[in-house]
Amino acid sequence: MWSHLLRRVLIGIPTLWVIITICFFLMRLTPGGPFDFEAPVPPEIMANLRARYHLDEPLWQQYLSYIWHLLQGDLGPSFKEKDFTVGELIAQSLPVSFQNGLSAMVLALLIGIPAGIFAALRQNKASDYVVSGLSMTGIVVPTFVTSQLAILIFGVWLKDTAFHLPAGGWDNGKFQNRILPVICLALPYIAYIARLMRGSMIETLRANFIRTARAKGLPYHAIIVRHALKTALMPVVTYLGPTTAFILTGSMVIETIFQIPGIGRYFVLGALNRNYTLVMGVTIVSAALIILMNILVDLIYRVLDPKVRHE
Amino acid sequence: MANVLDIRNLNVHFSVRDGDVQAVSDVSLSVAKGECLGIVGESGSGKSQTFMAAMGLLATNGRATGEVNFHGQNVLTLSESARNTLRGNRMTMVFQDPMTSLTPHMRVGAQLTEVLQRHRGLDRTQAHQQAVAMLARVHIPEADRRMAMYPHELSGGLRQRVMIAMALLCGPELLIADEPTTALDVTVQAQILDVIREMKDTLNTAVVLITHDLGVIAGLADHVAVMYAGRIVETGAARDIFMVPKHPYTQSLLACTPRLDEVKRTSLTTIAGQPPNLEHLPTGCAFHPRCPYVMARCRTERPPLIGGKACFLDQLSLAS
Amino acid sequence: MSDVIFEGQPAGRSLWQDAWHRLSANKAAVVSLVILIVIALVSIFGPYFLPWRYDEIDWNHVEALPPNFALGHYLGTDTVGRDLLARTLMGGRVSLTVGLLATSVALIIGITVGSIAGFVGARVDQALMRFVDIMYVVPFTFLVIILMVMFGRNFVLMFIAIGAVEWLTMARIVRGQTLTLKHKEFIDAARASGGSTTNIILRHIIPNVLGVVIVYVTLTIPQVILFESFLSFLGLGVQEPMTSWGVLINEGAAELEINPRTLIVPAAFMTITLFCFNFLGDGLRDALDPNDR
C-alpha cells in the first residue's frame, strides 16, 4: 500500500519534468515574446528588458536556470506584473479558485449523485426522462452562455427584487458574489455526474450480486445503499480525479465572466500576453494537481474495491 | 403431507423489443417437506425462470401469471414488502455463478449477518456467532477467519458454500438451488451436492435442484420434472425417470449423460439440432424437429401432459 | 439467432445488420440521425442559396435587424449588419468540420496506438500505455491554449491540437477491446494460417473494435465542438470574418440583453446538434452492446 503510493509519487516526478520541458521549449521556440508591444520600443530598452529577465541568454542556459530555480520552489518573476513573482500571483489566486472549485464540486456531487440514482431507479419513466433531459442540457449548453444568462436574470432583470445577485466582481469573496459563479461552474458537472451515475447504477443493478441481495429479502433501500452504491460509484470516482484537478485550477470562463481574481483568469491573461513564467507556473501547478488527484482517486478506489486493495 | 411449494399453471412472459416471449407455459409442480425436486432442462427451457418467478426475482420486463403457493399462500399476489419477509428467510435461493453472486465490496461476514439481523432481529454478536456456526456446518474450515474476508479471497467452491450457508441461515422451509455446481470443478461439485443433501436431511428442508445435468440430481432428487421450451415434458419419481424414461427428450438427455458405472467406453451422444428459440417455437410438440420418433401428428398438435409425460408415443422402447 | 455462422465475415455483417435493426427501433436515435444529416446538408449547401454572404455587410442597415424577408435576412442580422442565417450556417460548417477532423485525428492515432499496444503486447504495450498514462497528466486545456497563442489562430492547428488531446481515451478503449479479441478463435485461426501482425490488425482486429469506436466517436464530436466554442470564448477560435458556432454564441452572449436573437439562433443550432450527437451515441451504444437485450 505505502510502497504503491510511493511508486505513484516517484512516477509523478519525471512526468512533471517531461511536461515542464515540453512547455518550456514550446513557448520559447515560437516567434513573439512578452515584450512585443503595440508601439515599437527603442532597441536599447528592449535589450535591457530582455537582459533583466535573462531572455538574451542561450536557451539551454535559460532552461537550466529555470529548472534550478524551480527546484528551490521559485517559479520566477512575472514578466508583466512587475513587482510580483509568479509564486506570489499563484499564492494569491489559487485559494480563490480552490474555494470556488471545491464548492462547485461539492455541489455537483450533492446534486448529481442523488439525481443520477433517482433517474436510474425510475429508468424509462417520466421522471427519468426529465432528469436525463436536464442533464443532457447541462452538458450541451456552454458555460459562457449559462453564466451570461444567469447574470442577465439575477443581475439585471431581478435587480430590484430580493433575488438580486451581483453580476460580477469578487469583493473579497462575499457570499453573494460567490453564488452565481459557483452554481454556473457546477452546472455541467452536476449534469455529467448525474448522467454517469445513472448509467453505472443501472448497470450495477443488473449484477448477479444484486439478485442475491434481493433474494435475501433485503428492503429496497438497503440493496441500493449497502450493495449497489459502492460499485456504482466507481466510474464517478474515476471521473472525479482529473476533473477535480481541472476545476480547482480555476474555470477560465467563469473567472473571466464574473471577474474573479482566480488562477484561471491569470492563465488566460498570461497566455494572451505571452507571460512565459506565469503560464509555466500555472501549468506546473495544474499538472502537479492532476498527479495528486490521480493518486487520491487511487486511494479512494482502494477503499471502495477490496480487490484493488488486495493486489 | 402438505406441500411446501405448490405451483399451479404458472406462465411467465417477457416483453422484448419485438413483442412478447413466453418463457414458461402452464407449469405445475410441488415439493413437500424434506423432499428434493429435480428440475432438468437445457438453457432456455424455462427451468430457472419458473423459480425466479416463484421468488419474485423476474427481470423488470417479466411478469408471471398463475399461482405459486407457499404453504397455501399465493406469493405472486403478495406485496414486495410481504414477499421480503419470506425471501431469504423461509424461502431461499442459491445461484449458478458463485463468482459474481456475492457483493464484491462487502466482507463475507457482513453479507451473512445482515440476513439474520433483518429476518431474526438478532444483534451483531448473536448474528456473528450464528453465521460462524453455519459456515462450519457447510464445512468451511476456519469459519471465523473467513468472516472477515472479501469474496474474491475465497475459491469458487468456498463462495458457493457461503451462498448455501447464507441461504440456510434462517432455517428455510424451501431452498431453491439453481445450477449450484455448474461453475465449479468436478470434485468441488460433489462436495457441494453433499452439503445440500446433508442440509436437506438434517434440517428437513424442501429442496428444488435446478440443473441441465441429469447426473447431478441422480443421487439427490426424489422427484424429477423435465422441462423443454418452457413446458414440463415429463415428470415422475426420480427412479422411474432414470430407469424408464417415457419422453424421447428425457431419453436423449440420459443418453448424453456420461455414466461412471458403465465400463464400456462408448462415445458420448449429443442431441441433434439446436435448442428451441422461444421467439419462434415449432408448431405442435416443440421437440418434434429433434425427435427421433417424430410422427405426423407431432408437427401440428401439442401433446398434453398426461400420466407424467407429454408425448403421443404409447410406449417407448428403450434403445439400449 | 437460431443459426450460428462460423465464417468470420458473414458473422460480422450479421452483427452490423442486427445493430442497425436495433438502432432503427430507437426513435430518439433515428430522429437525431435525420436532424444531424439535415443540419450538415444545410450547413454545406445552404450558404449557396442565400442572398447574403456570411461576411457581407448590409451597408444600408448596419445594425441588428429583426427577421426581414423583403431584404433576404430571414433570421435578421447581427450588430454590424451581417446576415445571421448565413453566418450561422457558415459557423456550422466550421464547427462540424473541426469536430469531424479533430475526431478523425484522435481516431487514427488512437486506433493505431491502441491496437498495436493491445495486439503486440509485452514491452510495446507497457511502453505505449505508460506513455498514455503520462499524457493523461498533461493539463491539455492549458497546452492547447498555449499552442493556439503561440502559433496564432490556425484552423488546421486547432483540430490537430484538439485531436491530439482526445486520442488518449480512444487508445485505451481500443487496447482493451483488442486484448479481449486477441485470444478469440478466429484470431488464432488467422495467425495459424500465416497472417502477418499488420495484416491481422488491419483485417481482423480493427473491424471488430469498430463498434465501440463508433460509439466513442459520436460522443467525442460534440465534446470537440464544445471545446472549440470554449476556445472561441477566449478569443482563440477561428478568426474574423470567418466564424463558427462558438464565435457566434460568444458574440451573441455579449449582446444577450439588447439582442437575444443573435445568441438564440446559433445557440439553438449548436445545442440541437450536440443533443443529437449524444442521443445518437447513446442509441448506438445500446444497439452495439451485446449485453443489452
Short mmCIF file of N, CA, C and O in Angstrom, two decimals, chain B residues 122-214:
data_model
loop_
_atom_site.label_atom_id
_atom_site.label_comp_id
_atom_site.label_asym_id
_atom_site.label_seq_id
_atom_site.Cartn_x
_atom_site.Cartn_y
_atom_site.Cartn_z
N LEU B 122 -31.62 -10.27 15.19
CA LEU B 122 -30.51 -10.52 16.12
C LEU B 122 -29.60 -9.31 16.18
O LEU B 122 -29.55 -8.51 15.26
N ASP B 123 -28.86 -9.18 17.29
CA ASP B 123 -27.86 -8.12 17.32
C ASP B 123 -26.59 -8.65 16.67
O ASP B 123 -26.48 -9.82 16.31
N ARG B 124 -25.62 -7.77 16.58
CA ARG B 124 -24.44 -8.08 15.78
C ARG B 124 -23.69 -9.32 16.29
O ARG B 124 -23.31 -10.19 15.51
N THR B 125 -23.49 -9.40 17.60
CA THR B 125 -22.69 -10.52 18.12
C THR B 125 -23.42 -11.85 17.96
O THR B 125 -22.82 -12.86 17.56
N GLN B 126 -24.73 -11.84 18.25
CA GLN B 126 -25.50 -13.08 18.07
C GLN B 126 -25.45 -13.52 16.62
O GLN B 126 -25.21 -14.69 16.31
N ALA B 127 -25.67 -12.55 15.73
CA ALA B 127 -25.68 -12.86 14.30
C ALA B 127 -24.33 -13.41 13.88
O ALA B 127 -24.25 -14.39 13.13
N HIS B 128 -23.28 -12.81 14.40
CA HIS B 128 -21.94 -13.27 14.05
C HIS B 128 -21.74 -14.71 14.47
O HIS B 128 -21.29 -15.55 13.70
N GLN B 129 -22.13 -15.03 15.72
CA GLN B 129 -21.97 -16.40 16.22
C GLN B 129 -22.71 -17.40 15.36
O GLN B 129 -22.17 -18.44 14.97
N GLN B 130 -23.96 -17.04 15.04
CA GLN B 130 -24.77 -17.99 14.25
C GLN B 130 -24.20 -18.16 12.84
O GLN B 130 -24.23 -19.25 12.29
N ALA B 131 -23.69 -17.06 12.28
CA ALA B 131 -23.13 -17.14 10.93
C ALA B 131 -21.90 -18.04 10.92
O ALA B 131 -21.73 -18.88 10.04
N VAL B 132 -21.05 -17.87 11.93
CA VAL B 132 -19.85 -18.72 12.02
C VAL B 132 -20.27 -20.18 12.15
O VAL B 132 -19.73 -21.07 11.47
N ALA B 133 -21.28 -20.42 12.99
CA ALA B 133 -21.74 -21.79 13.17
C ALA B 133 -22.24 -22.37 11.86
O ALA B 133 -21.95 -23.54 11.52
N MET B 134 -22.95 -21.55 11.08
CA MET B 134 -23.49 -22.05 9.81
C MET B 134 -22.37 -22.32 8.82
O MET B 134 -22.41 -23.31 8.09
N LEU B 135 -21.37 -21.46 8.80
CA LEU B 135 -20.23 -21.70 7.90
C LEU B 135 -19.56 -23.02 8.26
O LEU B 135 -19.18 -23.80 7.38
N ALA B 136 -19.45 -23.27 9.54
CA ALA B 136 -18.83 -24.53 9.96
C ALA B 136 -19.69 -25.70 9.51
O ALA B 136 -19.20 -26.75 9.10
N ARG B 137 -21.01 -25.50 9.58
CA ARG B 137 -21.92 -26.59 9.20
C ARG B 137 -21.82 -26.95 7.74
O ARG B 137 -22.06 -28.09 7.35
N VAL B 138 -21.52 -25.96 6.89
CA VAL B 138 -21.36 -26.31 5.47
C VAL B 138 -19.89 -26.63 5.18
O VAL B 138 -19.44 -26.57 4.05
N HIS B 139 -19.17 -26.95 6.24
CA HIS B 139 -17.79 -27.44 6.15
C HIS B 139 -16.83 -26.42 5.55
O HIS B 139 -16.04 -26.74 4.68
N ILE B 140 -16.94 -25.20 6.01
CA ILE B 140 -15.93 -24.22 5.64
C ILE B 140 -14.91 -24.19 6.76
O ILE B 140 -15.24 -23.88 7.90
N PRO B 141 -13.67 -24.53 6.46
CA PRO B 141 -12.65 -24.53 7.50
C PRO B 141 -12.32 -23.11 7.94
O PRO B 141 -12.47 -22.17 7.16
N GLU B 142 -11.92 -22.97 9.17
CA GLU B 142 -11.55 -21.68 9.75
C GLU B 142 -12.64 -20.64 9.52
O GLU B 142 -12.38 -19.52 9.07
N ALA B 143 -13.86 -21.05 9.89
CA ALA B 143 -15.02 -20.21 9.60
C ALA B 143 -14.87 -18.80 10.15
O ALA B 143 -15.22 -17.82 9.49
N ASP B 144 -14.32 -18.70 11.35
CA ASP B 144 -14.23 -17.40 11.99
C ASP B 144 -13.38 -16.44 11.16
O ASP B 144 -13.70 -15.27 11.02
N ARG B 145 -12.30 -16.97 10.60
CA ARG B 145 -11.39 -16.13 9.85
C ARG B 145 -12.00 -15.73 8.49
O ARG B 145 -11.81 -14.62 8.02
N ARG B 146 -12.79 -16.64 7.93
CA ARG B 146 -13.41 -16.34 6.62
C ARG B 146 -14.40 -15.20 6.72
O ARG B 146 -14.65 -14.50 5.74
N MET B 147 -14.99 -15.05 7.89
CA MET B 147 -15.99 -14.00 8.05
C MET B 147 -15.42 -12.63 7.70
O MET B 147 -16.13 -11.75 7.22
N ALA B 148 -14.13 -12.44 7.97
CA ALA B 148 -13.53 -11.12 7.75
C ALA B 148 -13.00 -10.96 6.33
O ALA B 148 -12.45 -9.93 5.99
N MET B 149 -13.19 -12.00 5.51
CA MET B 149 -12.62 -11.94 4.16
C MET B 149 -13.61 -11.35 3.16
O MET B 149 -14.81 -11.34 3.39
N TYR B 150 -13.05 -10.90 2.05
CA TYR B 150 -13.87 -10.45 0.93
C TYR B 150 -14.06 -11.61 -0.04
O TYR B 150 -13.21 -12.49 -0.11
N PRO B 151 -15.16 -11.60 -0.78
CA PRO B 151 -15.46 -12.73 -1.67
C PRO B 151 -14.29 -13.14 -2.58
O PRO B 151 -14.05 -14.32 -2.77
N HIS B 152 -13.57 -12.14 -3.10
CA HIS B 152 -12.54 -12.51 -4.06
C HIS B 152 -11.38 -13.27 -3.42
O HIS B 152 -10.54 -13.83 -4.10
N GLU B 153 -11.34 -13.27 -2.09
CA GLU B 153 -10.28 -14.01 -1.42
C GLU B 153 -10.63 -15.48 -1.23
O GLU B 153 -9.83 -16.25 -0.72
N LEU B 154 -11.86 -15.86 -1.62
CA LEU B 154 -12.29 -17.24 -1.47
C LEU B 154 -12.33 -17.93 -2.83
O LEU B 154 -12.54 -17.30 -3.86
N SER B 155 -12.15 -19.27 -2.81
CA SER B 155 -12.26 -20.02 -4.05
C SER B 155 -13.72 -20.15 -4.45
O SER B 155 -14.62 -19.88 -3.65
N GLY B 156 -13.96 -20.59 -5.68
CA GLY B 156 -15.32 -20.74 -6.16
C GLY B 156 -16.14 -21.68 -5.29
O GLY B 156 -17.28 -21.41 -4.94
N GLY B 157 -15.54 -22.80 -4.90
CA GLY B 157 -16.23 -23.78 -4.07
C GLY B 157 -16.61 -23.18 -2.72
O GLY B 157 -17.73 -23.35 -2.24
N LEU B 158 -15.66 -22.44 -2.14
CA LEU B 158 -15.95 -21.82 -0.84
C LEU B 158 -17.03 -20.77 -0.97
O LEU B 158 -17.91 -20.65 -0.11
N ARG B 159 -16.97 -20.02 -2.06
CA ARG B 159 -18.00 -18.99 -2.25
C ARG B 159 -19.38 -19.61 -2.35
O ARG B 159 -20.34 -19.09 -1.80
N GLN B 160 -19.45 -20.76 -3.07
CA GLN B 160 -20.75 -21.39 -3.20
C GLN B 160 -21.22 -21.92 -1.85
O GLN B 160 -22.40 -21.86 -1.54
N ARG B 161 -20.29 -22.39 -1.03
CA ARG B 161 -20.68 -22.81 0.32
C ARG B 161 -21.19 -21.63 1.12
O ARG B 161 -22.12 -21.75 1.91
N VAL B 162 -20.54 -20.49 0.94
CA VAL B 162 -21.00 -19.29 1.63
C VAL B 162 -22.44 -18.98 1.19
O VAL B 162 -23.31 -18.69 2.00
N MET B 163 -22.67 -19.09 -0.13
CA MET B 163 -24.02 -18.83 -0.66
C MET B 163 -25.03 -19.80 -0.02
O MET B 163 -26.14 -19.40 0.34
N ILE B 164 -24.62 -21.06 0.09
CA ILE B 164 -25.54 -22.04 0.67
C ILE B 164 -25.76 -21.74 2.15
O ILE B 164 -26.90 -21.76 2.65
N ALA B 165 -24.67 -21.42 2.85
CA ALA B 165 -24.80 -21.05 4.26
C ALA B 165 -25.75 -19.88 4.42
O ALA B 165 -26.62 -19.86 5.29
N MET B 166 -25.60 -18.90 3.54
CA MET B 166 -26.43 -17.71 3.57
C MET B 166 -27.90 -18.09 3.40
O MET B 166 -28.78 -17.56 4.05
N ALA B 167 -28.13 -19.05 2.49
CA ALA B 167 -29.50 -19.46 2.21
C ALA B 167 -30.09 -20.26 3.35
O ALA B 167 -31.30 -20.34 3.49
N LEU B 168 -29.22 -20.88 4.17
CA LEU B 168 -29.74 -21.75 5.22
C LEU B 168 -29.80 -21.09 6.60
O LEU B 168 -30.33 -21.66 7.53
N LEU B 169 -29.25 -19.89 6.69
CA LEU B 169 -29.12 -19.22 8.00
C LEU B 169 -30.40 -19.19 8.81
O LEU B 169 -30.39 -19.42 10.00
N CYS B 170 -31.51 -18.88 8.15
CA CYS B 170 -32.75 -18.72 8.88
C CYS B 170 -33.56 -20.02 8.95
O CYS B 170 -34.73 -19.99 9.30
N GLY B 171 -32.93 -21.13 8.57
CA GLY B 171 -33.64 -22.40 8.59
C GLY B 171 -34.84 -22.39 7.68
O GLY B 171 -35.98 -22.51 8.12
N PRO B 172 -34.64 -22.20 6.38
CA PRO B 172 -35.76 -22.04 5.45
C PRO B 172 -36.56 -23.33 5.29
O PRO B 172 -36.04 -24.42 5.50
N GLU B 173 -37.82 -23.17 4.90
CA GLU B 173 -38.62 -24.36 4.59
C GLU B 173 -38.37 -24.80 3.16
O GLU B 173 -38.61 -25.93 2.81
N LEU B 174 -37.88 -23.85 2.32
CA LEU B 174 -37.64 -24.18 0.92
C LEU B 174 -36.30 -23.60 0.47
O LEU B 174 -36.02 -22.42 0.67
N LEU B 175 -35.48 -24.47 -0.12
CA LEU B 175 -34.22 -23.99 -0.69
C LEU B 175 -34.23 -24.28 -2.19
O LEU B 175 -34.43 -25.42 -2.61
N ILE B 176 -34.08 -23.24 -2.99
CA ILE B 176 -34.01 -23.42 -4.44
C ILE B 176 -32.56 -23.27 -4.86
O ILE B 176 -31.94 -22.24 -4.61
N ALA B 177 -32.01 -24.30 -5.45
CA ALA B 177 -30.61 -24.24 -5.88
C ALA B 177 -30.58 -24.28 -7.41
O ALA B 177 -30.92 -25.28 -8.02
N ASP B 178 -30.20 -23.14 -7.99
CA ASP B 178 -30.23 -23.02 -9.45
C ASP B 178 -28.84 -23.31 -10.01
O ASP B 178 -27.95 -22.47 -9.92
N GLU B 179 -28.66 -24.47 -10.56
CA GLU B 179 -27.36 -24.89 -11.09
C GLU B 179 -26.22 -24.58 -10.12
O GLU B 179 -25.25 -23.90 -10.48
N PRO B 180 -26.32 -25.08 -8.90
CA PRO B 180 -25.35 -24.65 -7.89
C PRO B 180 -23.93 -25.12 -8.17
O PRO B 180 -22.99 -24.60 -7.59
N THR B 181 -23.77 -26.09 -9.04
CA THR B 181 -22.44 -26.67 -9.22
C THR B 181 -21.85 -26.44 -10.60
O THR B 181 -20.74 -26.84 -10.88
N THR B 182 -22.62 -25.77 -11.47
CA THR B 182 -22.21 -25.68 -12.88
C THR B 182 -20.85 -25.01 -13.06
O THR B 182 -20.05 -25.43 -13.88
N ALA B 183 -20.59 -23.97 -12.24
CA ALA B 183 -19.37 -23.21 -12.47
C ALA B 183 -18.17 -23.82 -11.74
O ALA B 183 -17.10 -23.23 -11.75
N LEU B 184 -18.36 -24.97 -11.12
CA LEU B 184 -17.31 -25.48 -10.23
C LEU B 184 -16.61 -26.72 -10.79
O LEU B 184 -17.13 -27.41 -11.66
N ASP B 185 -15.44 -26.98 -10.24
CA ASP B 185 -14.70 -28.21 -10.59
C ASP B 185 -15.50 -29.44 -10.18
O ASP B 185 -16.31 -29.39 -9.26
N VAL B 186 -15.21 -30.54 -10.82
CA VAL B 186 -15.99 -31.76 -10.57
C VAL B 186 -15.91 -32.21 -9.12
O VAL B 186 -16.92 -32.54 -8.51
N THR B 187 -14.71 -32.20 -8.54
CA THR B 187 -14.60 -32.66 -7.15
C THR B 187 -15.36 -31.74 -6.22
O THR B 187 -16.03 -32.18 -5.29
N VAL B 188 -15.28 -30.44 -6.50
CA VAL B 188 -15.98 -29.46 -5.68
C VAL B 188 -17.48 -29.65 -5.84
O VAL B 188 -18.25 -29.55 -4.88
N GLN B 189 -17.91 -29.97 -7.09
CA GLN B 189 -19.33 -30.22 -7.36
C GLN B 189 -19.89 -31.26 -6.39
O GLN B 189 -20.91 -31.04 -5.75
N ALA B 190 -19.16 -32.37 -6.28
CA ALA B 190 -19.63 -33.45 -5.42
C ALA B 190 -19.74 -32.97 -3.98
O ALA B 190 -20.72 -33.27 -3.29
N GLN B 191 -18.76 -32.19 -3.53
CA GLN B 191 -18.79 -31.69 -2.15
C GLN B 191 -20.01 -30.80 -1.91
O GLN B 191 -20.69 -30.91 -0.89
N ILE B 192 -20.27 -29.92 -2.88
CA ILE B 192 -21.40 -29.01 -2.73
C ILE B 192 -22.71 -29.80 -2.66
O ILE B 192 -23.57 -29.54 -1.81
N LEU B 193 -22.83 -30.81 -3.52
CA LEU B 193 -24.06 -31.62 -3.51
C LEU B 193 -24.20 -32.36 -2.19
O LEU B 193 -25.30 -32.49 -1.66
N ASP B 194 -23.06 -32.81 -1.64
CA ASP B 194 -23.11 -33.47 -0.34
C ASP B 194 -23.64 -32.52 0.73
O ASP B 194 -24.45 -32.92 1.57
N VAL B 195 -23.16 -31.27 0.67
CA VAL B 195 -23.62 -30.29 1.64
C VAL B 195 -25.13 -30.11 1.53
O VAL B 195 -25.86 -30.12 2.53
N ILE B 196 -25.61 -29.99 0.29
CA ILE B 196 -27.06 -29.80 0.10
C ILE B 196 -27.83 -31.01 0.63
O ILE B 196 -28.83 -30.86 1.33
N ARG B 197 -27.33 -32.19 0.32
CA ARG B 197 -28.03 -33.39 0.79
C ARG B 197 -28.07 -33.43 2.31
O ARG B 197 -29.11 -33.68 2.92
N GLU B 198 -26.94 -33.14 2.92
CA GLU B 198 -26.84 -33.17 4.37
C GLU B 198 -27.83 -32.20 5.00
O GLU B 198 -28.52 -32.53 5.97
N MET B 199 -27.91 -31.01 4.41
CA MET B 199 -28.80 -29.99 4.96
C MET B 199 -30.25 -30.41 4.80
O MET B 199 -31.08 -30.19 5.67
N LYS B 200 -30.53 -31.02 3.66
CA LYS B 200 -31.90 -31.48 3.42
C LYS B 200 -32.29 -32.50 4.49
O LYS B 200 -33.37 -32.45 5.06
N ASP B 201 -31.37 -33.42 4.76
CA ASP B 201 -31.68 -34.49 5.71
C ASP B 201 -31.74 -33.99 7.14
O ASP B 201 -32.62 -34.36 7.90
N THR B 202 -30.79 -33.10 7.52
CA THR B 202 -30.77 -32.69 8.93
C THR B 202 -31.78 -31.60 9.22
O THR B 202 -32.37 -31.57 10.29
N LEU B 203 -32.03 -30.70 8.28
CA LEU B 203 -32.93 -29.58 8.55
C LEU B 203 -34.33 -29.83 8.02
O LEU B 203 -35.22 -29.01 8.21
N ASN B 204 -34.49 -30.93 7.28
CA ASN B 204 -35.79 -31.28 6.73
C ASN B 204 -36.32 -30.20 5.77
O ASN B 204 -37.51 -29.94 5.69
N THR B 205 -35.39 -29.56 5.08
CA THR B 205 -35.76 -28.51 4.15
C THR B 205 -36.24 -29.12 2.83
O THR B 205 -35.71 -30.14 2.40
N ALA B 206 -37.25 -28.50 2.25
CA ALA B 206 -37.63 -28.89 0.89
C ALA B 206 -36.62 -28.26 -0.07
O ALA B 206 -36.31 -27.09 0.05
N VAL B 207 -36.11 -29.07 -1.00
CA VAL B 207 -35.07 -28.56 -1.90
C VAL B 207 -35.53 -28.67 -3.35
O VAL B 207 -36.07 -29.70 -3.75
N VAL B 208 -35.34 -27.60 -4.09
CA VAL B 208 -35.53 -27.67 -5.54
C VAL B 208 -34.15 -27.55 -6.17
O VAL B 208 -33.42 -26.59 -5.89
N LEU B 209 -33.76 -28.54 -6.95
CA LEU B 209 -32.44 -28.53 -7.55
C LEU B 209 -32.59 -28.39 -9.06
O LEU B 209 -33.11 -29.28 -9.72
N ILE B 210 -32.17 -27.25 -9.56
CA ILE B 210 -32.32 -26.98 -10.99
C ILE B 210 -31.00 -27.27 -11.68
O ILE B 210 -29.95 -26.80 -11.23
N THR B 211 -31.03 -28.03 -12.76
CA THR B 211 -29.77 -28.35 -13.43
C THR B 211 -30.03 -28.76 -14.88
O THR B 211 -31.15 -29.10 -15.26
N HIS B 212 -28.99 -28.71 -15.67
CA HIS B 212 -29.10 -29.23 -17.02
C HIS B 212 -28.47 -30.62 -17.07
O HIS B 212 -28.44 -31.26 -18.10
N ASP B 213 -27.96 -31.06 -15.93
CA ASP B 213 -27.13 -32.27 -15.88
C ASP B 213 -27.85 -33.32 -15.05
O ASP B 213 -27.94 -33.21 -13.83
N LEU B 214 -28.35 -34.34 -15.72
CA LEU B 214 -29.09 -35.38 -15.00
C LEU B 214 -28.22 -36.04 -13.95
O LEU B 214 -28.70 -36.48 -12.91
#
